[in-house]
PDB file of C-alpha atoms and ligand atoms in Angstrom:
ATOM      1  CA  MET A   1      99.385 121.667  80.198  1.00 47.00           C
ATOM      2  CA  THR A   2      98.922 121.885  76.810  1.00 51.00           C
ATOM      3  CA  LEU A   3      96.022 124.102  75.386  1.00 53.00           C
ATOM      4  CA  GLY A   4      94.812 123.283  71.658  1.00 50.00           C
ATOM      5  CA  SER A   5      96.059 120.394  69.403  1.00 54.00           C
ATOM      6  CA  THR A   6      97.496 121.459  66.468  1.00 54.00           C
ATOM      7  CA  THR A   7     101.160 122.576  65.956  1.00 66.00           C
ATOM      8  CA  PRO A   8     103.429 124.348  65.843  1.00 91.00           C
ATOM      9  CA  ALA A   9     102.105 126.524  68.486  1.00 96.00           C
ATOM     10  CA  THR A  10     102.318 130.436  68.361  1.00 97.00           C
ATOM     11  CA  LEU A  11     103.515 130.335  71.147  1.00 97.00           C
ATOM     12  CA  ALA A  12     104.902 126.826  73.461  1.00 97.00           C
ATOM     13  CA  LEU A  13     106.842 127.139  76.950  1.00 97.00           C
ATOM     14  CA  ALA A  14     108.169 123.521  77.913  1.00 97.00           C
ATOM     15  CA  GLY A  15     109.936 123.077  81.522  1.00 97.00           C
ATOM     16  CA  VAL A  16     110.226 126.842  82.384  1.00 97.00           C
ATOM     17  CA  SER A  17     111.626 127.755  85.817  1.00 97.00           C
ATOM     18  CA  LYS A  18     113.215 131.131  87.140  1.00 98.00           C
ATOM     19  CA  THR A  19     114.957 132.014  90.040  1.00 97.00           C
ATOM     20  CA  LEU A  20     114.839 135.526  90.769  1.00 95.00           C
ATOM     21  CA  GLY A  21     117.536 137.573  93.554  1.00 91.00           C
ATOM     22  CA  GLY A  22     117.648 133.931  95.100  1.00 93.00           C
ATOM     23  CA  VAL A  23     113.624 133.722  95.155  1.00 93.00           C
ATOM     24  CA  LYS A  24     112.211 130.671  93.448  1.00 94.00           C
ATOM     25  CA  LEU A  25     109.468 132.433  91.517  1.00 96.00           C
ATOM     26  CA  PHE A  26     108.020 129.276  89.501  1.00 96.00           C
ATOM     27  CA  THR A  27     109.666 126.093  88.092  1.00 96.00           C
ATOM     28  CA  ASP A  28     108.157 123.797  85.311  1.00 96.00           C
ATOM     29  CA  VAL A  29     105.730 125.902  83.166  1.00 96.00           C
ATOM     30  CA  SER A  30     104.377 124.161  80.090  1.00 96.00           C
ATOM     31  CA  LEU A  31     102.115 125.611  77.940  1.00 96.00           C
ATOM     32  CA  GLN A  32     101.004 125.914  74.368  1.00 96.00           C
ATOM     33  CA  LEU A  33      98.985 128.538  72.788  1.00 96.00           C
ATOM     34  CA  GLN A  34      97.561 128.511  69.164  1.00 95.00           C
ATOM     35  CA  SER A  35      96.184 130.984  66.946  1.00 94.00           C
ATOM     36  CA  GLY A  36      92.821 132.581  67.853  1.00 93.00           C
ATOM     37  CA  GLN A  37      93.519 131.615  71.054  1.00 95.00           C
ATOM     38  CA  SER A  38      93.508 134.156  74.575  1.00 96.00           C
ATOM     39  CA  LEU A  39      94.593 133.316  78.118  1.00 96.00           C
ATOM     40  CA  ALA A  40      94.739 135.164  81.138  1.00 97.00           C
ATOM     41  CA  VAL A  41      97.371 134.306  83.893  1.00 97.00           C
ATOM     42  CA  ILE A  42      96.268 135.545  86.957  1.00 95.00           C
ATOM     43  CA  GLY A  43      97.964 135.957  90.480  1.00 93.00           C
ATOM     44  CA  GLU A  44      98.506 138.070  93.394  1.00 91.00           C
ATOM     45  CA  SER A  45     101.624 140.942  93.288  1.00 91.00           C
ATOM     46  CA  GLY A  46     105.157 139.571  92.957  1.00 92.00           C
ATOM     47  CA  SER A  47     103.858 135.831  92.132  1.00 93.00           C
ATOM     48  CA  GLY A  48     105.740 136.352  89.021  1.00 96.00           C
ATOM     49  CA  LYS A  49     103.449 137.119  86.294  1.00 96.00           C
ATOM     50  CA  SER A  50     105.347 139.678  84.971  1.00 96.00           C
ATOM     51  CA  THR A  51     108.587 137.944  84.724  1.00 97.00           C
ATOM     52  CA  LEU A  52     106.842 134.698  83.066  1.00 97.00           C
ATOM     53  CA  LEU A  53     105.290 137.415  80.225  1.00 98.00           C
ATOM     54  CA  HIS A  54     109.036 138.629  79.898  1.00 97.00           C
ATOM     55  CA  LEU A  55     110.434 134.732  78.888  1.00 98.00           C
ATOM     56  CA  MET A  56     107.662 134.490  76.828  1.00 98.00           C
ATOM     57  CA  ALA A  57     108.451 137.852  74.882  1.00 98.00           C
ATOM     58  CA  GLY A  58     112.047 136.736  75.093  1.00 97.00           C
ATOM     59  CA  LEU A  59     112.965 139.779  77.194  1.00 97.00           C
ATOM     60  CA  ASP A  60     114.515 137.717  79.535  1.00 97.00           C
ATOM     61  CA  ARG A  61     115.866 133.949  79.858  1.00 97.00           C
ATOM     62  CA  ALA A  62     114.438 131.054  81.173  1.00 97.00           C
ATOM     63  CA  ASP A  63     117.105 128.946  84.277  1.00 97.00           C
ATOM     64  CA  THR A  64     116.047 125.857  82.642  1.00 97.00           C
ATOM     65  CA  GLY A  65     113.713 124.943  80.012  1.00 98.00           C
ATOM     66  CA  GLU A  66     112.218 125.946  76.514  1.00 97.00           C
ATOM     67  CA  VAL A  67     110.212 128.553  74.583  1.00 98.00           C
ATOM     68  CA  PHE A  68     109.075 128.235  71.070  1.00 97.00           C
ATOM     69  CA  TRP A  69     107.575 131.081  68.873  1.00 98.00           C
ATOM     70  CA  THR A  70     105.749 128.851  65.752  1.00 96.00           C
ATOM     71  CA  GLY A  71     108.590 126.422  66.238  1.00 94.00           C
ATOM     72  CA  SER A  72     111.446 128.251  66.547  1.00 96.00           C
ATOM     73  CA  ALA A  73     113.532 127.936  69.781  1.00 97.00           C
ATOM     74  CA  ILE A  74     114.488 131.264  70.794  1.00 97.00           C
ATOM     75  CA  HIS A  75     116.549 130.610  73.588  1.00 95.00           C
ATOM     76  CA  THR A  76     118.907 128.360  71.145  1.00 97.00           C
ATOM     77  CA  LEU A  77     119.229 132.423  69.770  1.00 97.00           C
ATOM     78  CA  ASN A  78     121.569 135.088  70.729  1.00 97.00           C
ATOM     79  CA  ASN A  79     119.725 137.930  72.258  1.00 96.00           C
ATOM     80  CA  ASN A  80     120.124 140.294  68.512  1.00 96.00           C
ATOM     81  CA  GLN A  81     118.014 137.415  67.038  1.00 97.00           C
ATOM     82  CA  ILE A  82     115.671 137.282  68.991  1.00 97.00           C
ATOM     83  CA  ALA A  83     115.036 141.014  69.240  1.00 96.00           C
ATOM     84  CA  ALA A  84     114.896 140.711  65.207  1.00 94.00           C
ATOM     85  CA  LYS A  85     112.456 138.306  65.334  1.00 96.00           C
ATOM     86  CA  ARG A  86     110.417 139.722  68.308  1.00 97.00           C
ATOM     87  CA  LEU A  87     109.417 142.648  65.802  1.00 94.00           C
ATOM     88  CA  ARG A  88     107.349 140.363  63.739  1.00 93.00           C
ATOM     89  CA  HIS A  89     106.329 137.727  65.762  1.00 96.00           C
ATOM     90  CA  VAL A  90     104.964 139.647  69.043  1.00 97.00           C
ATOM     91  CA  GLY A  91     103.463 142.675  69.923  1.00 97.00           C
ATOM     92  CA  LEU A  92     103.684 144.080  73.610  1.00 97.00           C
ATOM     93  CA  VAL A  93     101.187 145.945  75.271  1.00 96.00           C
ATOM     94  CA  PHE A  94     102.492 147.550  79.063  1.00 94.00           C
ATOM     95  CA  GLN A  95     100.705 148.981  81.921  1.00 92.00           C
ATOM     96  CA  ALA A  96     102.035 152.217  81.960  1.00 93.00           C
ATOM     97  CA  TYR A  97     101.994 152.363  77.502  1.00 94.00           C
ATOM     98  CA  TYR A  98     105.346 153.397  76.807  1.00 96.00           C
ATOM     99  CA  LEU A  99     104.365 155.810  74.041  1.00 97.00           C
ATOM    100  CA  MET A 100     107.021 158.245  72.532  1.00 98.00           C
ATOM    101  CA  PRO A 101     105.770 161.374  73.955  1.00 98.00           C
ATOM    102  CA  HIS A 102     107.249 163.313  71.021  1.00 98.00           C
ATOM    103  CA  LEU A 103     105.587 161.675  68.707  1.00 98.00           C
ATOM    104  CA  SER A 104     101.508 161.598  67.631  1.00 98.00           C
ATOM    105  CA  ALA A 105      99.401 158.751  68.008  1.00 98.00           C
ATOM    106  CA  GLN A 106      99.693 158.333  63.932  1.00 98.00           C
ATOM    107  CA  GLN A 107     103.458 158.267  64.127  1.00 98.00           C
ATOM    108  CA  ASN A 108     103.587 155.767  67.161  1.00 98.00           C
ATOM    109  CA  ILE A 109     101.516 153.378  65.276  1.00 98.00           C
ATOM    110  CA  GLU A 110     103.952 153.870  62.340  1.00 98.00           C
ATOM    111  CA  LEU A 111     107.172 153.701  64.677  1.00 97.00           C
ATOM    112  CA  PRO A 112     107.498 149.054  64.179  1.00 96.00           C
ATOM    113  CA  PHE A 113     107.598 149.554  60.392  1.00 97.00           C
ATOM    114  CA  LEU A 114     110.085 151.899  60.605  1.00 96.00           C
ATOM    115  CA  LEU A 115     112.039 149.325  63.364  1.00 94.00           C
ATOM    116  CA  ALA A 116     111.136 146.952  60.368  1.00 94.00           C
ATOM    117  CA  GLY A 117     113.071 149.099  57.680  1.00 95.00           C
ATOM    118  CA  GLU A 118     109.707 149.621  56.256  1.00 96.00           C
ATOM    119  CA  LYS A 119     107.758 152.689  54.490  1.00 97.00           C
ATOM    120  CA  PRO A 120     104.791 152.658  57.403  1.00 97.00           C
ATOM    121  CA  ASP A 121     101.497 151.800  55.911  1.00 97.00           C
ATOM    122  CA  THR A 122      99.835 154.534  56.448  1.00 96.00           C
ATOM    123  CA  SER A 123      96.003 153.274  55.099  1.00 96.00           C
ATOM    124  CA  ARG A 124      96.628 150.231  57.624  1.00 95.00           C
ATOM    125  CA  CYS A 125      98.001 152.525  60.524  1.00 96.00           C
ATOM    126  CA  LEU A 126      94.942 154.713  59.818  1.00 96.00           C
ATOM    127  CA  GLN A 127      92.600 151.719  60.149  1.00 94.00           C
ATOM    128  CA  LEU A 128      93.988 150.524  63.048  1.00 93.00           C
ATOM    129  CA  LEU A 129      93.325 153.902  64.870  1.00 95.00           C
ATOM    130  CA  ASP A 130      89.869 153.340  63.892  1.00 93.00           C
ATOM    131  CA  GLN A 131      89.748 149.919  64.729  1.00 90.00           C
ATOM    132  CA  VAL A 132      90.640 151.093  68.722  1.00 92.00           C
ATOM    133  CA  GLY A 133      88.249 154.445  68.727  1.00 92.00           C
ATOM    134  CA  MET A 134      91.327 156.690  68.065  1.00 95.00           C
ATOM    135  CA  ALA A 135      90.978 157.881  64.474  1.00 96.00           C
ATOM    136  CA  HIS A 136      89.734 161.504  65.722  1.00 96.00           C
ATOM    137  CA  LYS A 137      93.564 162.007  67.500  1.00 97.00           C
ATOM    138  CA  ALA A 138      95.337 160.396  64.662  1.00 98.00           C
ATOM    139  CA  ALA A 139      97.310 164.232  65.020  1.00 98.00           C
ATOM    140  CA  SER A 140      97.002 164.250  69.006  1.00 98.00           C
ATOM    141  CA  PHE A 141     100.210 163.635  71.320  1.00 98.00           C
ATOM    142  CA  PRO A 142     100.106 161.457  74.232  1.00 98.00           C
ATOM    143  CA  ARG A 143      99.828 164.556  76.822  1.00 98.00           C
ATOM    144  CA  GLU A 144      96.680 165.160  74.838  1.00 98.00           C
ATOM    145  CA  MET A 145      94.997 162.016  75.276  1.00 97.00           C
ATOM    146  CA  SER A 146      93.523 159.784  78.609  1.00 95.00           C
ATOM    147  CA  GLY A 147      95.468 157.201  79.628  1.00 95.00           C
ATOM    148  CA  GLY A 148      92.638 154.741  78.194  1.00 94.00           C
ATOM    149  CA  GLU A 149      93.174 156.662  74.620  1.00 95.00           C
ATOM    150  CA  GLN A 150      96.838 156.308  75.470  1.00 96.00           C
ATOM    151  CA  GLN A 151      96.271 152.375  75.373  1.00 95.00           C
ATOM    152  CA  ARG A 152      94.280 152.004  73.222  1.00 95.00           C
ATOM    153  CA  VAL A 153      97.091 153.604  70.530  1.00 96.00           C
ATOM    154  CA  ALA A 154      99.626 151.260  72.409  1.00 97.00           C
ATOM    155  CA  ILE A 155      97.221 148.174  71.114  1.00 95.00           C
ATOM    156  CA  ALA A 156      97.285 149.436  67.717  1.00 95.00           C
ATOM    157  CA  ARG A 157     100.522 149.898  67.981  1.00 97.00           C
ATOM    158  CA  ALA A 158     101.417 146.377  69.436  1.00 96.00           C
ATOM    159  CA  LEU A 159      99.036 145.523  65.967  1.00 94.00           C
ATOM    160  CA  ALA A 160     100.443 147.097  63.295  1.00 95.00           C
ATOM    161  CA  LEU A 161     103.277 144.704  61.642  1.00 95.00           C
ATOM    162  CA  ASN A 162     100.458 141.985  62.545  1.00 93.00           C
ATOM    163  CA  PRO A 163     102.430 139.779  64.655  1.00 96.00           C
ATOM    164  CA  PRO A 164     100.979 136.037  65.494  1.00 96.00           C
ATOM    165  CA  LEU A 165     101.018 136.947  69.258  1.00 97.00           C
ATOM    166  CA  ILE A 166     100.073 139.704  71.540  1.00 97.00           C
ATOM    167  CA  LEU A 167     102.045 140.142  75.426  1.00 98.00           C
ATOM    168  CA  ALA A 168      99.897 142.196  77.533  1.00 97.00           C
ATOM    169  CA  ASP A 169     100.898 142.793  80.726  1.00 97.00           C
ATOM    170  CA  GLU A 170      98.692 144.120  83.482  1.00 95.00           C
ATOM    171  CA  PRO A 171      96.842 146.448  80.044  1.00 94.00           C
ATOM    172  CA  THR A 172      94.115 147.499  81.879  1.00 92.00           C
ATOM    173  CA  GLY A 173      96.145 148.441  85.809  1.00 91.00           C
ATOM    174  CA  ASN A 174      96.077 152.267  85.364  1.00 90.00           C
ATOM    175  CA  LEU A 175      92.313 152.815  84.028  1.00 89.00           C
ATOM    176  CA  ASP A 176      88.944 153.266  85.733  1.00 89.00           C
ATOM    177  CA  GLU A 177      86.703 150.445  85.489  1.00 89.00           C
ATOM    178  CA  ASP A 178      84.863 151.956  82.066  1.00 88.00           C
ATOM    179  CA  ASN A 179      88.303 152.545  80.681  1.00 87.00           C
ATOM    180  CA  ALA A 180      89.533 149.182  81.286  1.00 90.00           C
ATOM    181  CA  GLU A 181      86.501 147.709  80.073  1.00 90.00           C
ATOM    182  CA  ARG A 182      86.711 149.580  76.486  1.00 88.00           C
ATOM    183  CA  VAL A 183      90.680 149.112  76.472  1.00 90.00           C
ATOM    184  CA  LEU A 184      89.855 144.926  76.948  1.00 92.00           C
ATOM    185  CA  GLN A 185      87.226 144.946  74.529  1.00 92.00           C
ATOM    186  CA  VAL A 186      89.664 146.726  71.595  1.00 89.00           C
ATOM    187  CA  LEU A 187      91.982 144.066  72.522  1.00 92.00           C
ATOM    188  CA  LEU A 188      90.180 141.303  72.423  1.00 93.00           C
ATOM    189  CA  THR A 189      88.635 142.290  69.508  1.00 90.00           C
ATOM    190  CA  ALA A 190      91.646 143.221  67.600  1.00 85.00           C
ATOM    191  CA  CYS A 191      93.022 139.863  68.169  1.00 85.00           C
ATOM    192  CA  SER A 192      90.500 138.045  66.943  1.00 89.00           C
ATOM    193  CA  ALA A 193      90.331 140.450  63.578  1.00 88.00           C
ATOM    194  CA  GLN A 194      93.797 139.066  62.966  1.00 88.00           C
ATOM    195  CA  SER A 195      93.836 135.647  64.996  1.00 92.00           C
ATOM    196  CA  SER A 196      96.538 136.642  67.270  1.00 94.00           C
ATOM    197  CA  ALA A 197      97.280 134.317  70.019  1.00 96.00           C
ATOM    198  CA  LEU A 198      96.931 136.754  73.412  1.00 97.00           C
ATOM    199  CA  VAL A 199      98.364 136.580  76.776  1.00 97.00           C
ATOM    200  CA  MET A 200      97.140 138.845  79.168  1.00 97.00           C
ATOM    201  CA  VAL A 201      98.531 139.327  82.885  1.00 96.00           C
ATOM    202  CA  THR A 202      96.347 140.798  85.469  1.00 93.00           C
ATOM    203  CA  HIS A 203      95.331 140.605  88.735  1.00 86.00           C
ATOM    204  CA  SER A 204      92.201 141.073  88.178  1.00 87.00           C
ATOM    205  CA  VAL A 205      89.547 137.958  87.952  1.00 88.00           C
ATOM    206  CA  LYS A 206      87.039 140.265  86.231  1.00 88.00           C
ATOM    207  CA  ALA A 207      89.738 141.078  83.220  1.00 90.00           C
ATOM    208  CA  ALA A 208      90.614 137.495  83.438  1.00 93.00           C
ATOM    209  CA  SER A 209      86.918 136.201  82.668  1.00 92.00           C
ATOM    210  CA  HIS A 210      86.792 137.368  79.059  1.00 92.00           C
ATOM    211  CA  LEU A 211      89.775 135.481  77.607  1.00 95.00           C
ATOM    212  CA  ASN A 212      89.045 132.095  76.365  1.00 92.00           C
ATOM    213  CA  HIS A 213      92.022 130.222  78.907  1.00 94.00           C
ATOM    214  CA  LYS A 214      92.993 131.168  82.743  1.00 94.00           C
ATOM    215  CA  LEU A 215      95.691 130.083  84.898  1.00 95.00           C
ATOM    216  CA  ASN A 216      96.528 131.041  88.093  1.00 94.00           C
ATOM    217  CA  LEU A 217     100.368 131.167  89.125  1.00 95.00           C
ATOM    218  CA  ALA A 218     100.542 130.856  92.841  1.00 92.00           C
ATOM    219  CA  GLU A 219     103.279 128.292  94.783  1.00 91.00           C
ATOM    220  CA  HIS A 220     105.842 128.534  92.273  1.00 92.00           C
ATOM    221  CA  HIS A 221     103.466 126.777  89.870  1.00 93.00           C
ATOM    222  CA  LEU A 222     101.508 127.610  86.899  1.00 93.00           C
ATOM    223  CA  THR A 223      97.965 125.519  87.169  1.00 92.00           C
ATOM    224  CA  GLU A 224      94.633 124.971  85.941  1.00 85.00           C
ATOM    225  CA  GLN A 225      93.085 125.557  89.043  1.00 62.00           C
ATOM    226  CA  PRO A 226      91.475 128.780  89.048  1.00 57.00           C
ATOM    227  CA  PRO A 227      91.578 130.678  92.277  1.00 51.00           C
ATOM    228  CA  ALA A 228      88.218 130.576  94.522  1.00 55.00           C
ATOM    229  CA  GLN A 229      86.766 133.806  93.212  1.00 51.00           C
ATOM    230  CA  LEU A 230      86.548 132.106  89.397  1.00 50.00           C
ATOM    231  CA  ASN A 231      84.882 128.683  91.120  1.00 47.00           C
ATOM    232  CA  PRO A 232      82.461 130.242  93.465  1.00 46.00           C
ATOM    233  CA  VAL A 233      81.075 127.981  95.843  1.00 47.00           C
ATOM    234  CA  THR A 234      77.340 128.128  96.679  1.00 40.00           C
ATOM    235  CA  LYS A 235      75.803 126.912  99.811  1.00 38.00           C
ATOM    236  CA  ALA A 236      72.774 124.447  99.954  1.00 38.00           C
TER     237      ALA A 236
HETATM  238  N1  ADP B   1     115.232 142.154  88.579  1.00 52.37           N
HETATM  239  C1  ADP B   1     115.386 141.096  89.947  1.00 52.37           C
HETATM  240  N2  ADP B   1     115.826 140.922  90.874  1.00 52.37           N
HETATM  241  C2  ADP B   1     115.453 140.297  92.337  1.00 52.37           C
HETATM  242  N3  ADP B   1     114.239 140.568  92.140  1.00 52.37           N
HETATM  243  C3  ADP B   1     113.686 140.893  90.900  1.00 52.37           C
HETATM  244  C4  ADP B   1     113.655 141.387  89.784  1.00 52.37           C
HETATM  245  N4  ADP B   1     112.632 141.517  89.242  1.00 52.37           N
HETATM  246  C5  ADP B   1     111.574 140.999  90.077  1.00 52.37           C
HETATM  247  N5  ADP B   1     111.756 140.531  91.177  1.00 52.37           N
HETATM  248  C6  ADP B   1     111.049 140.111  92.027  1.00 52.37           C
HETATM  249  O1  ADP B   1     110.288 138.599  91.663  1.00 52.37           O
HETATM  250  C7  ADP B   1     109.421 138.771  91.976  1.00 52.37           C
HETATM  251  C8  ADP B   1     108.178 138.243  90.927  1.00 52.37           C
HETATM  252  O2  ADP B   1     108.363 139.653  90.068  1.00 52.37           O
HETATM  253  P1  ADP B   1     106.518 140.370  89.106  1.00 52.37           P
HETATM  254  O3  ADP B   1     107.616 139.145  87.952  1.00 52.37           O
HETATM  255  O4  ADP B   1     107.175 141.537  88.583  1.00 52.37           O
HETATM  256  O5  ADP B   1     105.901 139.680  90.065  1.00 52.37           O
HETATM  257  P2  ADP B   1     104.165 140.199  89.624  1.00 52.37           P
HETATM  258  O6  ADP B   1     104.063 140.645  87.850  1.00 52.37           O
HETATM  259  O7  ADP B   1     103.368 139.099  89.615  1.00 52.37           O
HETATM  260  O8  ADP B   1     103.353 140.981  90.457  1.00 52.37           O
HETATM  261  C9  ADP B   1     108.783 139.671  92.969  1.00 52.37           C
HETATM  262  O9  ADP B   1     109.528 139.927  94.420  1.00 52.37           O
HETATM  263  C10 ADP B   1     109.934 140.960  92.587  1.00 52.37           C
HETATM  264  O10 ADP B   1     110.129 141.726  93.860  1.00 52.37           O
HETATM  265 MG1   MG B   2     103.857 142.628  87.206  1.00 52.37          MG
END
């Protein structure tokens, strides 16, 4: 399955399969995602969505198949090489935020610069904080923020080095409906502002409805066949 036509894709998977603990999760997953495109991966709990996202992030390895980041064959690299590349190519957002508790919002966003061996770009960090509606909490620590606020800071951190690919695993999973909507809009707006490709894993059909493309992970396959809720049948 191909989304879009130009090459090289920001993210490409070809024939990816994974078995965990003797259980086959998915097989022969192929897709291409271009700059500026957003993809929702929908599926029941336990269907393998997080595992698939980890493969896309180079945090785990496929049993078979290939993973490319803008043409780079990451499945051929060792873990250190992947980690170095990931810093520049991928911004990660998780359900549990994973902010550093002893750092302020601004310091959390500056962290990717330090990990990359760069002086933090303070004006970019402040601009990102503003973009996610958190400029007034630049000096606050995670314990002083709500879940939605922490997730908005985590999104700003993921965007700090302007990565071409954003991977988000259930980013609204811990949030109430209003905060979930706000976080989703922040993520989509931020991605479009820097033309990042976005993959968001979710079990929420509502959250998925905001993205350009939707694929369903079920019965070991990632298919374009939408779940029934996305395609309601109107009775005559
Ligand atoms: N390290 C592991 N070893 C064995 N089984 C695992 C491991 N990680 C996840 N699983 C199992 O693989 C399945 C898919 O997990 P996951 O990718 O987290 O699904 P999802 O994100 O769709 O809920 C689940 O049944 C889970 O229990
Ligand atoms: Mg999961």
